[in-house]
């Protein structure tokens, strides 16, 4: 089971009060830490912002023009992302969300890139061209 760094941005319903917004952040923070055993690297509370386009709330005909934004940055197992997104889809107060995997230099799992030794000769220009033509033929003719 691989552990990666992820970033999830959530947009909550704009009808929430600031106290409810903070409660929702605590709710998802506890879900990440307790249920998914994630290590939280940061929480960025962006507050209430105007949306790029209106979003219709799923269960009502209310059309939101603003939303409460928050960004979670955390480390967790790759399998946990599906569980988190299922939880987010089931909550009516979450209008939109997006989870992306981040490249993080702090992760110990990343292997060092090995450089090629300088003593190997460069292939001749004709050999490079022949290889490109062969690769193209393999692709076109499915060889």
PDB file of N, CA, C and O in Angstrom, residues 17-79:
ATOM      1  N   UNK A  17     -23.488  28.924   7.786  1.00  0.00           N
ATOM      2  CA  UNK A  17     -22.922  30.027   8.565  1.00  0.00           C
ATOM      3  C   UNK A  17     -21.432  29.762   8.755  1.00  0.00           C
ATOM      4  O   UNK A  17     -20.947  28.657   8.475  1.00  0.00           O
ATOM      5  N   UNK A  18     -20.709  30.744   9.251  1.00  0.00           N
ATOM      6  CA  UNK A  18     -19.277  30.552   9.477  1.00  0.00           C
ATOM      7  C   UNK A  18     -19.025  29.479  10.520  1.00  0.00           C
ATOM      8  O   UNK A  18     -18.080  28.699  10.406  1.00  0.00           O
ATOM      9  N   UNK A  19     -19.902  29.383  11.526  1.00  0.00           N
ATOM     10  CA  UNK A  19     -19.765  28.336  12.539  1.00  0.00           C
ATOM     11  C   UNK A  19     -19.978  26.956  11.921  1.00  0.00           C
ATOM     12  O   UNK A  19     -19.242  26.004  12.225  1.00  0.00           O
ATOM     13  N   UNK A  20     -20.967  26.826  11.039  1.00  0.00           N
ATOM     14  CA  UNK A  20     -21.212  25.550  10.353  1.00  0.00           C
ATOM     15  C   UNK A  20     -20.064  25.200   9.406  1.00  0.00           C
ATOM     16  O   UNK A  20     -19.718  24.028   9.251  1.00  0.00           O
ATOM     17  N   UNK A  21     -19.495  26.209   8.784  1.00  0.00           N
ATOM     18  CA  UNK A  21     -18.332  26.023   7.904  1.00  0.00           C
ATOM     19  C   UNK A  21     -17.176  25.426   8.699  1.00  0.00           C
ATOM     20  O   UNK A  21     -16.563  24.439   8.284  1.00  0.00           O
ATOM     21  N   UNK A  22     -16.892  25.987   9.860  1.00  0.00           N
ATOM     22  CA  UNK A  22     -15.824  25.466  10.713  1.00  0.00           C
ATOM     23  C   UNK A  22     -16.141  24.068  11.231  1.00  0.00           C
ATOM     24  O   UNK A  22     -15.249  23.225  11.352  1.00  0.00           O
ATOM     25  N   UNK A  23     -17.416  23.794  11.511  1.00  0.00           N
ATOM     26  CA  UNK A  23     -17.835  22.462  11.943  1.00  0.00           C
ATOM     27  C   UNK A  23     -17.611  21.444  10.831  1.00  0.00           C
ATOM     28  O   UNK A  23     -17.158  20.319  11.088  1.00  0.00           O
ATOM     29  N   UNK A  24     -17.920  21.814   9.593  1.00  0.00           N
ATOM     30  CA  UNK A  24     -17.708  20.921   8.447  1.00  0.00           C
ATOM     31  C   UNK A  24     -16.216  20.626   8.265  1.00  0.00           C
ATOM     32  O   UNK A  24     -15.832  19.495   7.978  1.00  0.00           O
ATOM     33  N   UNK A  25     -15.384  21.630   8.447  1.00  0.00           N
ATOM     34  CA  UNK A  25     -13.936  21.428   8.330  1.00  0.00           C
ATOM     35  C   UNK A  25     -13.476  20.437   9.390  1.00  0.00           C
ATOM     36  O   UNK A  25     -12.724  19.505   9.099  1.00  0.00           O
ATOM     37  N   UNK A  26     -13.931  20.609  10.624  1.00  0.00           N
ATOM     38  CA  UNK A  26     -13.563  19.686  11.708  1.00  0.00           C
ATOM     39  C   UNK A  26     -14.075  18.269  11.428  1.00  0.00           C
ATOM     40  O   UNK A  26     -13.390  17.292  11.712  1.00  0.00           O
ATOM     41  N   UNK A  27     -15.275  18.167  10.866  1.00  0.00           N
ATOM     42  CA  UNK A  27     -15.867  16.867  10.545  1.00  0.00           C
ATOM     43  C   UNK A  27     -14.997  16.112   9.529  1.00  0.00           C
ATOM     44  O   UNK A  27     -14.656  14.944   9.732  1.00  0.00           O
ATOM     45  N   UNK A  28     -14.623  16.787   8.434  1.00  0.00           N
ATOM     46  CA  UNK A  28     -13.809  16.118   7.414  1.00  0.00           C
ATOM     47  C   UNK A  28     -12.367  15.928   7.878  1.00  0.00           C
ATOM     48  O   UNK A  28     -11.717  14.962   7.492  1.00  0.00           O
ATOM     49  N   UNK A  29     -11.887  16.816   8.734  1.00  0.00           N
ATOM     50  CA  UNK A  29     -10.558  16.642   9.311  1.00  0.00           C
ATOM     51  C   UNK A  29     -10.505  15.391  10.184  1.00  0.00           C
ATOM     52  O   UNK A  29      -9.578  14.588  10.078  1.00  0.00           O
ATOM     53  N   UNK A  30     -11.538  15.179  11.006  1.00  0.00           N
ATOM     54  CA  UNK A  30     -11.564  13.977  11.843  1.00  0.00           C
ATOM     55  C   UNK A  30     -11.744  12.719  11.005  1.00  0.00           C
ATOM     56  O   UNK A  30     -11.181  11.671  11.312  1.00  0.00           O
ATOM     57  N   UNK A  31     -12.514  12.809   9.907  1.00  0.00           N
ATOM     58  CA  UNK A  31     -12.667  11.658   9.021  1.00  0.00           C
ATOM     59  C   UNK A  31     -11.320  11.281   8.404  1.00  0.00           C
ATOM     60  O   UNK A  31     -10.963  10.102   8.347  1.00  0.00           O
ATOM     61  N   UNK A  32     -10.569  12.288   7.955  1.00  0.00           N
ATOM     62  CA  UNK A  32      -9.262  12.027   7.361  1.00  0.00           C
ATOM     63  C   UNK A  32      -8.295  11.426   8.376  1.00  0.00           C
ATOM     64  O   UNK A  32      -7.603  10.455   8.079  1.00  0.00           O
ATOM     65  N   UNK A  33      -8.245  11.980   9.575  1.00  0.00           N
ATOM     66  CA  UNK A  33      -7.240  11.538  10.547  1.00  0.00           C
ATOM     67  C   UNK A  33      -7.634  10.249  11.255  1.00  0.00           C
ATOM     68  O   UNK A  33      -6.799   9.364  11.438  1.00  0.00           O
ATOM     69  N   UNK A  34      -8.888  10.134  11.664  1.00  0.00           N
ATOM     70  CA  UNK A  34      -9.306   8.970  12.458  1.00  0.00           C
ATOM     71  C   UNK A  34      -9.720   7.779  11.599  1.00  0.00           C
ATOM     72  O   UNK A  34      -9.273   6.662  11.826  1.00  0.00           O
ATOM     73  N   UNK A  35     -10.582   8.006  10.625  1.00  0.00           N
ATOM     74  CA  UNK A  35     -11.094   6.896   9.818  1.00  0.00           C
ATOM     75  C   UNK A  35     -10.104   6.442   8.735  1.00  0.00           C
ATOM     76  O   UNK A  35     -10.009   5.254   8.446  1.00  0.00           O
ATOM     77  N   UNK A  36      -9.397   7.404   8.132  1.00  0.00           N
ATOM     78  CA  UNK A  36      -8.501   7.065   7.031  1.00  0.00           C
ATOM     79  C   UNK A  36      -7.030   7.050   7.442  1.00  0.00           C
ATOM     80  O   UNK A  36      -6.167   6.763   6.613  1.00  0.00           O
ATOM     81  N   UNK A  37      -6.738   7.358   8.682  1.00  0.00           N
ATOM     82  CA  UNK A  37      -5.363   7.359   9.220  1.00  0.00           C
ATOM     83  C   UNK A  37      -4.425   8.194   8.358  1.00  0.00           C
ATOM     84  O   UNK A  37      -3.312   7.783   8.034  1.00  0.00           O
ATOM     85  N   UNK A  38      -4.874   9.388   7.987  1.00  0.00           N
ATOM     86  CA  UNK A  38      -4.083  10.293   7.163  1.00  0.00           C
ATOM     87  C   UNK A  38      -3.272  11.230   8.049  1.00  0.00           C
ATOM     88  O   UNK A  38      -3.670  11.541   9.160  1.00  0.00           O
ATOM     89  N   UNK A  39      -2.153  11.682   7.522  1.00  0.00           N
ATOM     90  CA  UNK A  39      -1.337  12.686   8.202  1.00  0.00           C
ATOM     91  C   UNK A  39      -1.603  14.031   7.534  1.00  0.00           C
ATOM     92  O   UNK A  39      -1.307  14.212   6.357  1.00  0.00           O
ATOM     93  N   UNK A  40      -2.175  14.950   8.267  1.00  0.00           N
ATOM     94  CA  UNK A  40      -2.533  16.253   7.721  1.00  0.00           C
ATOM     95  C   UNK A  40      -1.286  17.127   7.656  1.00  0.00           C
ATOM     96  O   UNK A  40      -0.563  17.274   8.634  1.00  0.00           O
ATOM     97  N   UNK A  41      -1.022  17.693   6.484  1.00  0.00           N
ATOM     98  CA  UNK A  41       0.112  18.600   6.313  1.00  0.00           C
ATOM     99  C   UNK A  41      -0.328  20.045   6.394  1.00  0.00           C
ATOM    100  O   UNK A  41       0.458  20.912   6.743  1.00  0.00           O
ATOM    101  N   UNK A  42      -1.600  20.325   6.055  1.00  0.00           N
ATOM    102  CA  UNK A  42      -2.068  21.703   6.112  1.00  0.00           C
ATOM    103  C   UNK A  42      -3.535  21.826   5.766  1.00  0.00           C
ATOM    104  O   UNK A  42      -4.097  20.991   5.064  1.00  0.00           O
ATOM    105  N   UNK A  43      -4.142  22.875   6.318  1.00  0.00           N
ATOM    106  CA  UNK A  43      -5.530  23.217   6.010  1.00  0.00           C
ATOM    107  C   UNK A  43      -5.541  24.694   5.652  1.00  0.00           C
ATOM    108  O   UNK A  43      -5.047  25.523   6.415  1.00  0.00           O
ATOM    109  N   UNK A  44      -6.083  25.002   4.505  1.00  0.00           N
ATOM    110  CA  UNK A  44      -6.152  26.383   4.055  1.00  0.00           C
ATOM    111  C   UNK A  44      -7.621  26.777   3.964  1.00  0.00           C
ATOM    112  O   UNK A  44      -8.315  26.375   3.033  1.00  0.00           O
ATOM    113  N   UNK A  45      -8.079  27.550   4.947  1.00  0.00           N
ATOM    114  CA  UNK A  45      -9.464  28.028   4.952  1.00  0.00           C
ATOM    115  C   UNK A  45      -9.522  29.291   4.107  1.00  0.00           C
ATOM    116  O   UNK A  45      -9.044  30.339   4.505  1.00  0.00           O
ATOM    117  N   UNK A  46     -10.118  29.170   2.931  1.00  0.00           N
ATOM    118  CA  UNK A  46     -10.182  30.301   2.012  1.00  0.00           C
ATOM    119  C   UNK A  46     -11.412  31.170   2.229  1.00  0.00           C
ATOM    120  O   UNK A  46     -11.497  32.270   1.688  1.00  0.00           O
ATOM    121  N   UNK A  47     -12.377  30.666   2.979  1.00  0.00           N
ATOM    122  CA  UNK A  47     -13.578  31.450   3.281  1.00  0.00           C
ATOM    123  C   UNK A  47     -14.587  31.436   2.152  1.00  0.00           C
ATOM    124  O   UNK A  47     -14.552  30.605   1.256  1.00  0.00           O
ATOM    125  N   UNK A  48     -15.485  32.410   2.211  1.00  0.00           N
ATOM    126  CA  UNK A  48     -16.574  32.500   1.237  1.00  0.00           C
ATOM    127  C   UNK A  48     -16.100  33.290   0.025  1.00  0.00           C
ATOM    128  O   UNK A  48     -15.580  34.392   0.154  1.00  0.00           O
ATOM    129  N   UNK A  49     -16.270  32.677  -1.153  1.00  0.00           N
ATOM    130  CA  UNK A  49     -15.826  33.303  -2.394  1.00  0.00           C
ATOM    131  C   UNK A  49     -16.902  33.152  -3.468  1.00  0.00           C
ATOM    132  O   UNK A  49     -17.708  32.233  -3.427  1.00  0.00           O
ATOM    133  N   UNK A  50     -16.848  34.043  -4.440  1.00  0.00           N
ATOM    134  CA  UNK A  50     -17.769  33.981  -5.578  1.00  0.00           C
ATOM    135  C   UNK A  50     -17.359  32.833  -6.487  1.00  0.00           C
ATOM    136  O   UNK A  50     -16.178  32.626  -6.741  1.00  0.00           O
ATOM    137  N   UNK A  51     -18.334  32.092  -6.980  1.00  0.00           N
ATOM    138  CA  UNK A  51     -18.080  30.979  -7.894  1.00  0.00           C
ATOM    139  C   UNK A  51     -17.879  31.497  -9.315  1.00  0.00           C
ATOM    140  O   UNK A  51     -18.402  32.554  -9.684  1.00  0.00           O
ATOM    141  N   UNK A  52     -17.169  30.755 -10.121  1.00  0.00           N
ATOM    142  CA  UNK A  52     -16.956  31.120 -11.521  1.00  0.00           C
ATOM    143  C   UNK A  52     -18.259  31.030 -12.310  1.00  0.00           C
ATOM    144  O   UNK A  52     -18.481  31.788 -13.251  1.00  0.00           O
ATOM    145  N   UNK A  53     -19.133  30.102 -11.913  1.00  0.00           N
ATOM    146  CA  UNK A  53     -20.444  29.949 -12.541  1.00  0.00           C
ATOM    147  C   UNK A  53     -21.409  29.439 -11.480  1.00  0.00           C
ATOM    148  O   UNK A  53     -20.996  28.781 -10.526  1.00  0.00           O
ATOM    149  N   UNK A  54     -22.696  29.727 -11.607  1.00  0.00           N
ATOM    150  CA  UNK A  54     -23.662  29.272 -10.601  1.00  0.00           C
ATOM    151  C   UNK A  54     -23.771  27.744 -10.584  1.00  0.00           C
ATOM    152  O   UNK A  54     -23.700  27.089 -11.628  1.00  0.00           O
ATOM    153  N   UNK A  55     -23.938  27.194  -9.393  1.00  0.00           N
ATOM    154  CA  UNK A  55     -24.087  25.752  -9.218  1.00  0.00           C
ATOM    155  C   UNK A  55     -25.447  25.489  -8.582  1.00  0.00           C
ATOM    156  O   UNK A  55     -25.782  26.079  -7.567  1.00  0.00           O
ATOM    157  N   UNK A  56     -26.221  24.593  -9.183  1.00  0.00           N
ATOM    158  CA  UNK A  56     -27.510  24.211  -8.621  1.00  0.00           C
ATOM    159  C   UNK A  56     -27.279  23.117  -7.594  1.00  0.00           C
ATOM    160  O   UNK A  56     -26.638  22.107  -7.889  1.00  0.00           O
ATOM    161  N   UNK A  57     -27.796  23.316  -6.388  1.00  0.00           N
ATOM    162  CA  UNK A  57     -27.669  22.332  -5.319  1.00  0.00           C
ATOM    163  C   UNK A  57     -28.475  21.104  -5.721  1.00  0.00           C
ATOM    164  O   UNK A  57     -29.605  21.212  -6.207  1.00  0.00           O
ATOM    165  N   UNK A  58     -27.918  19.921  -5.491  1.00  0.00           N
ATOM    166  CA  UNK A  58     -28.502  18.673  -5.993  1.00  0.00           C
ATOM    167  C   UNK A  58     -29.937  18.428  -5.538  1.00  0.00           C
ATOM    168  O   UNK A  58     -30.797  18.102  -6.340  1.00  0.00           O
ATOM    169  N   UNK A  59     -30.224  18.565  -4.270  1.00  0.00           N
ATOM    170  CA  UNK A  59     -31.537  18.157  -3.760  1.00  0.00           C
ATOM    171  C   UNK A  59     -32.571  19.277  -3.796  1.00  0.00           C
ATOM    172  O   UNK A  59     -33.750  19.035  -3.561  1.00  0.00           O
ATOM    173  N   UNK A  60     -32.149  20.487  -4.082  1.00  0.00           N
ATOM    174  CA  UNK A  60     -33.080  21.616  -4.126  1.00  0.00           C
ATOM    175  C   UNK A  60     -32.923  22.329  -5.453  1.00  0.00           C
ATOM    176  O   UNK A  60     -32.066  22.004  -6.260  1.00  0.00           O
ATOM    177  N   UNK A  61     -33.751  23.313  -5.663  1.00  0.00           N
ATOM    178  CA  UNK A  61     -33.624  24.102  -6.891  1.00  0.00           C
ATOM    179  C   UNK A  61     -32.820  25.374  -6.628  1.00  0.00           C
ATOM    180  O   UNK A  61     -32.766  26.258  -7.475  1.00  0.00           O
ATOM    181  N   UNK A  62     -32.166  25.454  -5.473  1.00  0.00           N
ATOM    182  CA  UNK A  62     -31.371  26.625  -5.111  1.00  0.00           C
ATOM    183  C   UNK A  62     -30.128  26.697  -5.984  1.00  0.00           C
ATOM    184  O   UNK A  62     -29.426  25.714  -6.178  1.00  0.00           O
ATOM    185  N   UNK A  63     -29.876  27.871  -6.529  1.00  0.00           N
ATOM    186  CA  UNK A  63     -28.705  28.084  -7.367  1.00  0.00           C
ATOM    187  C   UNK A  63     -27.711  28.965  -6.615  1.00  0.00           C
ATOM    188  O   UNK A  63     -27.980  30.138  -6.353  1.00  0.00           O
ATOM    189  N   UNK A  64     -26.587  28.391  -6.273  1.00  0.00           N
ATOM    190  CA  UNK A  64     -25.579  29.102  -5.485  1.00  0.00           C
ATOM    191  C   UNK A  64     -24.662  29.914  -6.388  1.00  0.00           C
ATOM    192  O   UNK A  64     -24.237  29.446  -7.438  1.00  0.00           O
ATOM    193  N   UNK A  65     -24.350  31.130  -5.965  1.00  0.00           N
ATOM    194  CA  UNK A  65     -23.404  31.967  -6.697  1.00  0.00           C
ATOM    195  C   UNK A  65     -22.111  32.155  -5.903  1.00  0.00           C
ATOM    196  O   UNK A  65     -21.145  32.694  -6.421  1.00  0.00           O
ATOM    197  N   UNK A  66     -22.115  31.678  -4.635  1.00  0.00           N
ATOM    198  CA  UNK A  66     -20.936  31.731  -3.780  1.00  0.00           C
ATOM    199  C   UNK A  66     -20.746  30.385  -3.111  1.00  0.00           C
ATOM    200  O   UNK A  66     -21.656  29.550  -3.121  1.00  0.00           O
ATOM    201  N   UNK A  67     -19.590  30.171  -2.519  1.00  0.00           N
ATOM    202  CA  UNK A  67     -19.328  28.925  -1.813  1.00  0.00           C
ATOM    203  C   UNK A  67     -18.232  29.126  -0.781  1.00  0.00           C
ATOM    204  O   UNK A  67     -17.418  30.041  -0.885  1.00  0.00           O
ATOM    205  N   UNK A  68     -18.231  28.256   0.228  1.00  0.00           N
ATOM    206  CA  UNK A  68     -17.193  28.254   1.261  1.00  0.00           C
ATOM    207  C   UNK A  68     -16.084  27.313   0.802  1.00  0.00           C
ATOM    208  O   UNK A  68     -16.327  26.129   0.605  1.00  0.00           O
ATOM    209  N   UNK A  69     -14.878  27.821   0.660  1.00  0.00           N
ATOM    210  CA  UNK A  69     -13.753  27.049   0.151  1.00  0.00           C
ATOM    211  C   UNK A  69     -12.823  26.616   1.279  1.00  0.00           C
ATOM    212  O   UNK A  69     -12.567  27.384   2.214  1.00  0.00           O
ATOM    213  N   UNK A  70     -12.283  25.394   1.161  1.00  0.00           N
ATOM    214  CA  UNK A  70     -11.238  24.911   2.051  1.00  0.00           C
ATOM    215  C   UNK A  70     -10.369  23.927   1.278  1.00  0.00           C
ATOM    216  O   UNK A  70     -10.855  23.202   0.407  1.00  0.00           O
ATOM    217  N   UNK A  71      -9.058  23.934   1.573  1.00  0.00           N
ATOM    218  CA  UNK A  71      -8.105  23.038   0.916  1.00  0.00           C
ATOM    219  C   UNK A  71      -7.395  22.224   1.991  1.00  0.00           C
ATOM    220  O   UNK A  71      -6.818  22.788   2.916  1.00  0.00           O
ATOM    221  N   UNK A  72      -7.466  20.893   1.866  1.00  0.00           N
ATOM    222  CA  UNK A  72      -6.766  19.973   2.762  1.00  0.00           C
ATOM    223  C   UNK A  72      -5.543  19.428   2.021  1.00  0.00           C
ATOM    224  O   UNK A  72      -5.667  18.973   0.884  1.00  0.00           O
ATOM    225  N   UNK A  73      -4.388  19.436   2.666  1.00  0.00           N
ATOM    226  CA  UNK A  73      -3.184  18.810   2.137  1.00  0.00           C
ATOM    227  C   UNK A  73      -2.791  17.726   3.126  1.00  0.00           C
ATOM    228  O   UNK A  73      -2.663  17.994   4.320  1.00  0.00           O
ATOM    229  N   UNK A  74      -2.620  16.488   2.634  1.00  0.00           N
ATOM    230  CA  UNK A  74      -2.429  15.366   3.547  1.00  0.00           C
ATOM    231  C   UNK A  74      -1.716  14.221   2.849  1.00  0.00           C
ATOM    232  O   UNK A  74      -1.628  14.181   1.630  1.00  0.00           O
ATOM    233  N   UNK A  75      -1.194  13.300   3.665  1.00  0.00           N
ATOM    234  CA  UNK A  75      -0.598  12.060   3.182  1.00  0.00           C
ATOM    235  C   UNK A  75      -1.508  10.921   3.597  1.00  0.00           C
ATOM    236  O   UNK A  75      -1.939  10.848   4.744  1.00  0.00           O
ATOM    237  N   UNK A  76      -1.798  10.042   2.658  1.00  0.00           N
ATOM    238  CA  UNK A  76      -2.636   8.888   2.944  1.00  0.00           C
ATOM    239  C   UNK A  76      -2.365   7.795   1.927  1.00  0.00           C
ATOM    240  O   UNK A  76      -1.716   8.031   0.910  1.00  0.00           O
ATOM    241  N   UNK A  77      -2.903   6.620   2.206  1.00  0.00           N
ATOM    242  CA  UNK A  77      -2.798   5.504   1.265  1.00  0.00           C
ATOM    243  C   UNK A  77      -3.688   5.786   0.052  1.00  0.00           C
ATOM    244  O   UNK A  77      -4.746   6.407   0.172  1.00  0.00           O
ATOM    245  N   UNK A  78      -3.258   5.331  -1.098  1.00  0.00           N
ATOM    246  CA  UNK A  78      -4.001   5.575  -2.338  1.00  0.00           C
ATOM    247  C   UNK A  78      -5.417   5.003  -2.283  1.00  0.00           C
ATOM    248  O   UNK A  78      -6.346   5.568  -2.863  1.00  0.00           O
ATOM    249  N   UNK A  79      -5.602   3.896  -1.578  1.00  0.00           N
ATOM    250  CA  UNK A  79      -6.922   3.270  -1.479  1.00  0.00           C
ATOM    251  C   UNK A  79      -7.934   4.140  -0.738  1.00  0.00           C
ATOM    252  O   UNK A  79      -9.148   3.984  -0.923  1.00  0.00           O
TER     253      UNK A  79
END
